[in-house]
CSV table of C-alpha atoms in Angstrom, one decimal:
chain,number,residue,atom,x,y,z
A,1,MET,CA,12.1,-13.7,0.8
A,2,LEU,CA,11.0,-10.2,1.9
A,3,GLY,CA,8.5,-11.3,-1.5
A,4,PHE,CA,7.2,-14.3,0.3
A,5,VAL,CA,6.6,-12.7,3.5
A,6,SER,CA,5.0,-9.4,1.5
A,7,LEU,CA,3.2,-12.6,-0.2
A,8,PHE,CA,1.4,-14.8,2.9
A,9,MET,CA,1.0,-11.5,4.9
A,10,ASP,CA,-1.4,-9.9,2.2
A,11,ILE,CA,-3.0,-13.8,2.1
A,12,SER,CA,-4.0,-13.3,5.0
A,13,SER,CA,-4.7,-9.5,5.3
A,14,GLU,CA,-6.7,-9.6,2.2
A,15,LEU,CA,-8.5,-12.6,3.1
A,16,VAL,CA,-9.5,-10.1,6.4
A,17,HIS,CA,-10.4,-7.2,4.1
A,18,SER,CA,-12.3,-8.5,1.9
A,19,LEU,CA,-15.0,-9.5,3.7
A,20,LEU,CA,-13.8,-6.6,6.7
A,21,PRO,CA,-15.9,-3.7,4.8
A,22,ILE,CA,-19.4,-6.1,5.0
A,23,PHE,CA,-18.7,-6.8,8.2
A,24,MET,CA,-18.7,-4.4,9.2
A,25,THR,CA,-21.6,-1.9,7.6
A,26,ALA,CA,-24.5,-5.3,8.0
A,27,VAL,CA,-23.0,-7.6,11.2
A,28,LEU,CA,-22.1,-5.0,13.7
A,29,GLY,CA,-24.6,-2.2,12.3
A,30,ALA,CA,-21.4,1.4,11.1
A,31,SER,CA,-22.5,3.5,8.8
A,32,MET,CA,-20.1,5.1,5.5
A,33,VAL,CA,-18.9,7.2,6.7
A,34,THR,CA,-17.9,5.7,9.7
A,35,VAL,CA,-16.2,2.4,7.2
A,36,GLY,CA,-14.9,5.7,5.6
A,37,ILE,CA,-13.4,7.1,9.3
A,38,ILE,CA,-12.0,4.0,9.9
A,39,GLU,CA,-10.0,3.3,7.1
A,40,GLY,CA,-8.4,7.0,7.1
A,41,ILE,CA,-7.3,6.1,10.3
A,42,ALA,CA,-6.0,2.7,10.8
A,43,GLU,CA,-3.7,4.1,6.9
A,44,ALA,CA,-3.4,7.6,8.6
A,45,THR,CA,-1.9,4.9,12.1
A,46,ALA,CA,0.6,3.3,9.5
A,47,ALA,CA,1.7,6.2,7.2
A,48,ALA,CA,2.6,8.5,10.5
A,49,THR,CA,4.0,4.8,12.9
A,50,LYS,CA,6.9,4.9,9.3
A,51,VAL,CA,8.3,8.2,9.6
A,52,PHE,CA,10.0,6.8,13.8
A,53,SER,CA,10.9,3.2,12.3
A,54,GLY,CA,11.9,4.6,9.1
A,55,ALA,CA,14.1,6.9,11.4
A,56,ILE,CA,15.1,4.0,13.6
A,57,SER,CA,16.6,1.6,10.9
A,58,ASP,CA,18.5,5.0,9.8
A,59,TYR,CA,20.6,5.6,12.4
A,60,PHE,CA,21.7,1.9,14.4
A,61,LYS,CA,21.2,1.1,10.2
A,62,LYS,CA,19.3,-2.7,11.4
A,63,ARG,CA,16.4,-2.4,9.2
A,64,LYS,CA,15.8,-6.3,9.5
A,65,LEU,CA,14.7,-5.9,13.5
A,66,LEU,CA,11.5,-3.8,13.5
A,67,THR,CA,10.3,-5.4,9.8
A,68,VAL,CA,9.4,-8.0,12.6
A,69,ILE,CA,8.3,-6.3,15.1
A,70,GLY,CA,6.6,-4.8,12.0
A,71,TYR,CA,5.1,-7.7,10.6
A,72,ALA,CA,4.5,-9.8,14.8
A,73,LEU,CA,2.0,-7.1,15.3
A,74,GLY,CA,-0.2,-7.0,12.6
A,75,ALA,CA,-0.1,-11.4,12.9
A,76,LEU,CA,-1.2,-11.3,16.4
A,77,SER,CA,-3.8,-8.6,15.3
A,78,LYS,CA,-5.8,-11.1,12.9
A,79,PRO,CA,-7.4,-13.0,15.6
A,80,ILE,CA,-9.0,-9.8,17.0
A,81,PHE,CA,-11.1,-9.1,14.2
A,82,PRO,CA,-13.3,-12.9,14.2
A,83,LEU,CA,-14.0,-11.9,18.6
A,84,ALA,CA,-14.9,-8.6,17.7
A,85,THR,CA,-18.1,-8.1,19.2
A,86,THR,CA,-18.6,-4.2,18.4
A,87,ILE,CA,-16.9,-1.4,16.7
A,88,GLY,CA,-14.8,-0.5,18.5
A,89,TRP,CA,-12.7,-4.0,18.2
A,90,VAL,CA,-12.5,-4.1,14.3
A,91,PHE,CA,-11.7,-0.2,15.2
A,92,GLY,CA,-8.6,-1.5,17.3
A,93,ALA,CA,-7.5,-4.4,15.5
A,94,ARG,CA,-7.4,-2.6,12.4
A,95,PHE,CA,-5.4,0.2,14.7
A,96,VAL,CA,-3.1,-2.3,16.2
A,97,ASP,CA,-2.6,-4.4,12.1
A,98,ARG,CA,-1.6,-0.6,10.5
A,99,ILE,CA,1.1,-0.2,14.0
A,100,GLY,CA,2.3,-2.9,12.6
A,101,LYS,CA,2.9,-2.2,8.9
A,102,GLY,CA,4.2,1.4,9.4
A,103,ILE,CA,7.1,0.3,11.4
A,104,ARG,CA,7.8,-2.9,9.0
A,105,GLY,CA,7.0,-0.7,6.5
A,106,ALA,CA,10.2,2.3,5.7
A,107,PRO,CA,12.6,-0.4,7.4
A,108,ARG,CA,12.1,-2.9,4.6
A,109,ASP,CA,11.7,-0.2,2.0
A,110,ALA,CA,14.1,0.9,3.1
A,111,LEU,CA,16.7,-2.1,2.9
A,112,ILE,CA,14.8,-3.1,0.0
A,113,ALA,CA,17.1,-0.2,-1.9
A,114,ASP,CA,20.2,-1.1,0.7
A,115,ILE,CA,20.7,-4.5,-0.6
A,116,THR,CA,19.8,-3.4,-5.2
A,117,PRO,CA,22.0,-2.7,-7.1
A,118,PRO,CA,20.4,1.2,-8.6
A,119,ALA,CA,19.8,-0.2,-12.3
A,120,LEU,CA,17.6,-2.7,-10.6
A,121,ARG,CA,15.6,-1.2,-8.1
A,122,GLY,CA,12.5,-0.7,-10.1
A,123,ALA,CA,12.9,-4.3,-10.7
A,124,ALA,CA,13.4,-5.2,-6.8
A,125,TYR,CA,10.3,-3.1,-5.6
A,126,GLY,CA,8.2,-4.3,-8.8
A,127,LEU,CA,9.5,-7.6,-8.0
A,128,ARG,CA,8.3,-7.9,-4.2
A,129,GLN,CA,4.9,-5.7,-5.0
A,130,ALA,CA,4.2,-8.9,-7.2
A,131,LEU,CA,4.4,-11.2,-5.2
A,132,ASP,CA,3.0,-8.4,-2.4
A,133,SER,CA,-0.3,-8.8,-5.4
A,134,VAL,CA,-0.1,-12.7,-5.2
A,135,GLY,CA,-1.3,-13.3,-1.3
A,136,ALA,CA,-3.3,-9.9,-2.2
A,137,PHE,CA,-5.6,-13.4,-4.7
A,138,ALA,CA,-5.0,-15.7,-3.3
A,139,GLY,CA,-7.1,-14.1,0.5
A,140,PRO,CA,-9.7,-12.8,-0.9
A,141,LEU,CA,-9.5,-15.9,-3.0
A,142,LEU,CA,-9.8,-18.2,0.3
A,143,ALA,CA,-12.1,-16.0,1.8
A,144,ILE,CA,-14.5,-17.1,-1.0
A,145,VAL,CA,-14.1,-20.9,-0.4
A,146,PHE,CA,-14.0,-20.5,2.9
A,147,MET,CA,-17.9,-18.9,3.0
A,148,LEU,CA,-19.1,-21.3,0.9
A,149,LEU,CA,-17.6,-24.2,3.4
A,150,PHE,CA,-18.6,-22.3,6.0
A,151,ALA,CA,-22.4,-20.8,5.0
A,152,ASN,CA,-21.4,-17.1,4.7
A,153,ASN,CA,-19.9,-17.3,8.7
A,154,ILE,CA,-18.5,-14.7,8.3
A,155,LYS,CA,-16.7,-15.0,12.2
A,156,ALA,CA,-14.7,-18.4,11.5
A,157,VAL,CA,-13.7,-17.1,7.8
A,158,LEU,CA,-11.5,-14.6,9.9
A,159,TRP,CA,-10.1,-17.3,12.0
A,160,ILE,CA,-8.6,-18.5,8.9
A,161,ALA,CA,-6.9,-15.5,8.6
A,162,VAL,CA,-4.3,-16.5,11.3
A,163,VAL,CA,-2.2,-19.1,10.1
A,164,PRO,CA,-0.9,-17.3,6.7
A,165,ALA,CA,0.3,-14.3,9.3
A,166,PHE,CA,2.1,-16.1,11.4
A,167,ILE,CA,3.9,-17.7,8.3
A,168,ALA,CA,4.4,-14.9,7.0
A,169,VAL,CA,6.5,-12.8,11.2
A,170,PHE,CA,8.0,-17.2,11.2
A,171,LEU,CA,9.1,-17.3,7.5
A,172,LEU,CA,11.4,-13.7,8.3
A,173,ILE,CA,12.7,-14.1,11.5
A,174,VAL,CA,14.5,-18.2,9.7
A,175,ALA,CA,15.5,-17.3,6.3
A,176,LEU,CA,15.7,-14.0,6.2
A,177,ARG,CA,20.1,-12.4,6.9
A,178,GLU,CA,20.5,-8.6,6.9
A,179,PRO,CA,24.1,-8.4,4.7
A,180,GLU,CA,26.2,-6.7,7.2
A,181,SER,CA,27.3,-4.2,4.8
A,182,LYS,CA,24.4,-2.6,2.2
A,183,PRO,CA,26.2,-1.9,-1.4
A,184,GLY,CA,23.9,1.4,-1.8
A,185,LEU,CA,25.2,3.3,1.9
A,186,PRO,CA,28.9,5.1,2.4
A,187,GLU,CA,32.2,2.8,2.5
A,188,THR,CA,33.4,6.4,4.8
A,189,ASP,CA,30.0,6.3,7.5
A,190,THR,CA,32.3,4.5,9.9
A,191,GLY,CA,32.0,7.1,12.1
A,192,PRO,CA,30.1,8.2,15.7
A,193,LYS,CA,26.4,7.9,14.8
A,194,LYS,CA,24.5,11.1,14.4
A,195,ARG,CA,21.7,12.0,17.0
A,196,LEU,CA,18.9,10.3,16.4
A,197,THR,CA,16.2,12.9,15.0
A,198,LEU,CA,13.7,13.9,13.0
A,199,THR,CA,15.5,16.9,11.6
A,200,ALA,CA,17.0,15.1,9.5
A,201,ALA,CA,15.0,15.9,6.9
A,202,LYS,CA,15.1,18.8,6.2
A,203,ASP,CA,18.5,17.7,4.6
A,204,LEU,CA,16.6,15.7,2.4
A,205,PRO,CA,17.2,17.2,-1.0
A,206,LEU,CA,13.9,19.2,-3.0
A,207,ARG,CA,13.5,16.7,-6.1
A,208,TYR,CA,12.5,15.3,-2.5
A,209,TRP,CA,9.9,16.9,-2.4
A,210,LEU,CA,8.6,16.9,-5.5
A,211,VAL,CA,8.5,13.2,-5.5
A,212,VAL,CA,7.1,13.2,-1.8
A,213,LEU,CA,3.8,16.3,-2.6
A,214,LEU,CA,2.9,13.9,-5.9
A,215,GLY,CA,2.2,10.6,-3.9
A,216,ALA,CA,0.1,12.6,-2.1
A,217,VAL,CA,-2.3,14.3,-5.1
A,218,PHE,CA,-2.0,11.0,-6.2
A,219,THR,CA,-3.3,9.1,-2.8
A,220,LEU,CA,-6.2,12.4,-3.2
A,221,ALA,CA,-7.8,10.6,-5.2
A,222,ARG,CA,-7.3,6.5,-4.3
A,223,PHE,CA,-9.3,6.2,-1.8
A,224,SER,CA,-9.6,3.1,0.4
A,225,GLU,CA,-10.9,-0.4,-1.2
A,226,ALA,CA,-13.5,-1.2,0.6
A,227,PHE,CA,-15.3,1.5,-1.0
A,228,LEU,CA,-15.7,-1.2,-4.2
A,229,ILE,CA,-16.9,-4.0,-2.1
A,230,LEU,CA,-19.3,-2.3,-1.1
A,231,ARG,CA,-19.9,-0.9,-5.1
A,232,ALA,CA,-20.1,-4.6,-5.7
A,233,GLN,CA,-22.3,-5.1,-3.2
A,234,ASP,CA,-24.4,-2.6,-3.7
A,235,LEU,CA,-24.5,-3.6,-8.0
A,236,GLY,CA,-25.9,-6.7,-6.5
A,237,LEU,CA,-22.5,-8.8,-6.2
A,238,ALA,CA,-23.8,-11.5,-3.9
A,239,VAL,CA,-21.8,-11.6,-0.1
A,240,THR,CA,-20.4,-14.8,-0.9
A,241,PHE,CA,-18.6,-13.7,-4.2
A,242,VAL,CA,-17.8,-9.4,-3.0
A,243,PRO,CA,-13.9,-11.2,-2.0
A,244,ALA,CA,-13.9,-11.7,-6.2
A,245,ILE,CA,-14.0,-7.9,-6.7
A,246,MET,CA,-10.6,-8.0,-5.0
A,247,ILE,CA,-9.1,-11.1,-6.8
A,248,VAL,CA,-9.5,-9.1,-9.7
A,249,MET,CA,-7.9,-6.0,-9.1
A,250,ASN,CA,-4.8,-7.9,-7.1
A,251,VAL,CA,-4.4,-9.9,-10.2
A,252,VAL,CA,-4.3,-7.5,-13.1
A,253,TYR,CA,-2.2,-5.9,-10.0
A,254,SER,CA,0.2,-8.6,-9.9
A,255,LEU,CA,1.0,-9.4,-13.9
A,256,PHE,CA,1.4,-5.2,-14.8
A,257,ALA,CA,3.8,-4.9,-11.1
A,258,TYR,CA,7.4,-6.4,-12.3
A,259,PRO,CA,6.7,-5.3,-16.1
A,260,ALA,CA,5.7,-1.8,-15.2
A,261,GLY,CA,8.3,-1.8,-12.6
A,262,LEU,CA,11.3,-2.7,-15.5
A,263,ALA,CA,10.5,-0.3,-17.7
A,264,ALA,CA,10.8,1.9,-15.1
A,265,ASP,CA,14.5,1.3,-15.4
A,266,ARG,CA,14.4,2.2,-19.1
A,267,LEU,CA,11.4,4.7,-19.6
A,268,SER,CA,9.9,7.8,-18.8
A,269,VAL,CA,8.7,7.1,-15.5
A,270,ARG,CA,7.0,10.6,-15.2
A,271,LYS,CA,5.6,8.7,-18.3
A,272,LEU,CA,4.1,5.4,-16.4
A,273,LEU,CA,2.4,7.5,-13.9
A,274,VAL,CA,0.3,9.3,-16.1
A,275,PHE,CA,-0.6,6.4,-17.5
A,276,GLY,CA,-1.5,5.5,-14.3
A,277,LEU,CA,-3.5,8.0,-13.6
A,278,GLY,CA,-5.9,7.5,-17.1
A,279,PHE,CA,-5.9,4.2,-15.4
A,280,LEU,CA,-7.6,5.3,-12.2
A,281,VAL,CA,-9.6,7.5,-14.3
A,282,VAL,CA,-11.4,4.8,-15.9
A,283,ALA,CA,-11.5,2.6,-13.4
A,284,ASP,CA,-13.8,5.7,-11.0
A,285,ILE,CA,-16.2,6.8,-14.5
A,286,ILE,CA,-17.2,2.4,-14.6
A,287,LEU,CA,-17.8,2.4,-11.2
A,288,ALA,CA,-19.6,5.3,-10.6
A,289,MET,CA,-21.7,4.6,-14.1
A,290,GLY,CA,-22.2,0.7,-13.3
A,291,SER,CA,-25.0,-0.1,-12.7
A,292,SER,CA,-24.4,-4.8,-13.1
A,293,PRO,CA,-21.8,-6.7,-11.2
A,294,SER,CA,-20.3,-7.0,-14.1
A,295,LEU,CA,-19.1,-3.2,-15.1
A,296,ALA,CA,-17.7,-3.7,-10.9
A,297,PHE,CA,-15.0,-6.1,-11.9
A,298,LEU,CA,-14.1,-3.8,-14.5
A,299,GLY,CA,-13.6,-1.0,-13.5
A,300,ALA,CA,-11.5,-3.3,-10.5
A,301,ALA,CA,-9.3,-4.5,-13.0
A,302,PHE,CA,-9.0,-1.1,-14.9
A,303,TRP,CA,-8.3,0.2,-10.5
A,304,GLY,CA,-5.7,-2.8,-10.5
A,305,LEU,CA,-4.3,-1.0,-13.6
A,306,HIS,CA,-3.6,1.8,-11.5
A,307,MET,CA,-2.4,0.7,-8.2
A,308,ALA,CA,0.2,-2.0,-10.7
A,309,PHE,CA,1.3,1.6,-12.9
A,310,THR,CA,2.4,3.7,-9.4
A,311,GLN,CA,3.3,2.3,-6.7
A,312,GLY,CA,5.9,0.8,-7.6
A,313,LEU,CA,7.3,3.7,-9.3
A,314,LEU,CA,6.5,6.2,-6.7
A,315,ALA,CA,8.8,3.3,-4.4
A,316,LYS,CA,11.3,3.6,-7.1
A,317,LEU,CA,11.5,7.8,-7.3
A,318,VAL,CA,11.7,7.3,-3.3
A,319,ALA,CA,15.3,6.2,-3.2
A,320,ASP,CA,16.8,7.4,-6.3
A,321,THR,CA,15.4,10.8,-4.8
A,322,ALA,CA,17.0,10.4,-1.0
A,323,PRO,CA,20.8,10.2,0.6
A,324,PRO,CA,21.4,6.6,0.4
A,325,GLU,CA,21.7,7.5,5.0
A,326,LEU,CA,18.2,8.7,4.8
A,327,ARG,CA,16.1,6.0,2.7
A,328,GLY,CA,14.6,5.1,5.9
A,329,THR,CA,14.3,8.5,6.8
A,330,ALA,CA,12.2,9.6,3.5
A,331,PHE,CA,10.6,6.7,2.9
A,332,GLY,CA,8.6,7.7,6.3
A,333,VAL,CA,8.7,11.2,5.4
A,334,PHE,CA,6.8,9.8,2.3
A,335,ASN,CA,4.1,8.1,3.5
A,336,LEU,CA,3.7,10.0,6.3
A,337,VAL,CA,3.1,12.8,3.7
A,338,SER,CA,0.5,10.4,2.4
A,339,GLY,CA,-0.9,8.1,4.8
A,340,GLY,CA,-2.7,11.6,5.8
A,341,ALA,CA,-3.9,12.4,2.2
A,342,LEU,CA,-5.4,8.7,1.9
A,343,LEU,CA,-7.3,9.8,5.4
A,344,LEU,CA,-8.7,13.4,4.4
A,345,ALA,CA,-9.3,11.0,0.4
A,346,SER,CA,-11.6,8.7,2.5
A,347,ALA,CA,-12.8,10.0,5.1
A,348,LEU,CA,-13.9,12.4,2.4
A,349,ALA,CA,-15.3,9.4,0.0
A,350,GLY,CA,-17.5,7.7,2.9
A,351,LEU,CA,-19.1,12.0,3.3
A,352,LEU,CA,-20.0,11.7,-0.1
A,353,TRP,CA,-21.5,8.3,-0.2
A,354,SER,CA,-23.5,8.7,2.7
A,355,LEU,CA,-25.1,11.8,1.2
A,356,TYR,CA,-25.3,12.0,-2.5
A,357,GLY,CA,-24.9,7.9,-3.2
A,358,PRO,CA,-22.0,6.0,-4.5
A,359,SER,CA,-21.7,7.6,-8.0
A,360,ALA,CA,-21.0,10.7,-6.9
A,361,THR,CA,-17.6,9.2,-4.2
A,362,PHE,CA,-16.4,7.9,-7.8
A,363,VAL,CA,-17.0,10.6,-9.8
A,364,ALA,CA,-14.7,12.8,-7.2
A,365,GLY,CA,-12.4,9.9,-7.8
A,366,ALA,CA,-11.8,10.7,-11.4
A,367,PHE,CA,-12.2,14.6,-10.6
A,368,PHE,CA,-9.1,14.6,-8.6
A,369,ALA,CA,-7.1,11.6,-10.6
A,370,ALA,CA,-7.5,13.7,-13.6
A,371,VAL,CA,-6.8,17.5,-13.0
A,372,ALA,CA,-3.5,15.0,-11.1
A,373,ALA,CA,-3.0,13.3,-14.5
A,374,GLY,CA,-2.8,16.5,-15.9
A,375,GLY,CA,-0.5,18.7,-13.9
A,376,LEU,CA,2.0,15.6,-14.0
A,377,PHE,CA,1.8,15.3,-17.7
A,378,CYS,CA,2.5,19.2,-18.0
A,379,TYR,CA,5.5,19.6,-15.8
A,380,ARG,CA,8.2,19.1,-17.3
A,381,PRO,CA,11.1,17.8,-14.6
A,382,LYS,CA,14.5,19.5,-14.5
A,383,HIS,CA,15.7,16.2,-13.5
A,384,ARG,CA,15.8,13.5,-14.9
A,385,ALA,CA,15.3,11.5,-11.9
A,386,MET,CA,11.6,11.7,-12.2
A,387,ASP,CA,11.6,12.0,-16.2
A,388,ASN,CA,13.9,7.7,-16.1
A,389,GLY,CA,14.5,6.7,-13.0
A,390,THR,CA,17.8,8.4,-12.9
A,391,THR,CA,19.4,11.1,-10.4
A,392,GLU,CA,21.8,12.3,-12.8
A,393,HIS,CA,21.4,17.0,-13.7
């Protein structure tokens, strides 16, 4: 059910996001630097919010309420985009939307860990990510259909995104029931609650902090997908069909996310992550050197492979290395650090684009991804958590 909720919300969000970079630059006149800063701040806001929502969900042991609030804020932000007349409106809508994402992200991910047997966690995160990605390519597909029907009236198309967002909230409220007892939590956890404080993060083990560092390095190599859309337009793809870039990326993402999750339950997570970074290097090189829309599509496909082989696996590593009673906090801290890295990466991508052109943005991305892959390939973990997804020594 959490997967289907993600599906409908992503239909809404990706319909908006597949058109938003064009809307900001062509309709509202924003610069590339502005786009990078807005996208980076939006994602960093989501990441910062996840820290607090994760800690609160650990304290009260109630994940669903925070998840509902987060999805509801995301739905309420959607009408603001078509009403926007200045870039400030867009920034405000993205800010509210990402706060909602931040509130729901850590409790939802912790809830999945709570109700899933450890031997199936890779598959569970992969399944939710796969359904999420189905929505992520259905949204841009609807964007193309309605751009054709509404004669490229972007504001009219943005109104369509309101409907699936509210369907997601409705499903979450009426169809998902939080279990009374969570298999992932200790049976003895019946005493008085610990004081609600983020200092509990100091109790997280070293192997967890290594995963946090790994996630930050990964994120530095992967800036906002808004630049994929702008690159496709730069290579000559008509504005009506620019959302197809996100369709290609998310079709590949959804097809491989679940198999990658299954593989992570049986194979070396470290090696799978190296493969994921390799796919990102290939994507960046293609997008940097590309001279036609067809190469933009090919680069987007490799970008989707990278996402499939990294995002669900990183979530699995967080779940495997964090104590059950601190899972919400663990996901929150992980996403805070990754969000800060994404802000830096997106702002740098926009600056490089403005100063040296689009190729420089993707060359820099390839460089960071290659460095991360080299470091991960050379690293030999002492804990099997990185090697095969368990927390045994």
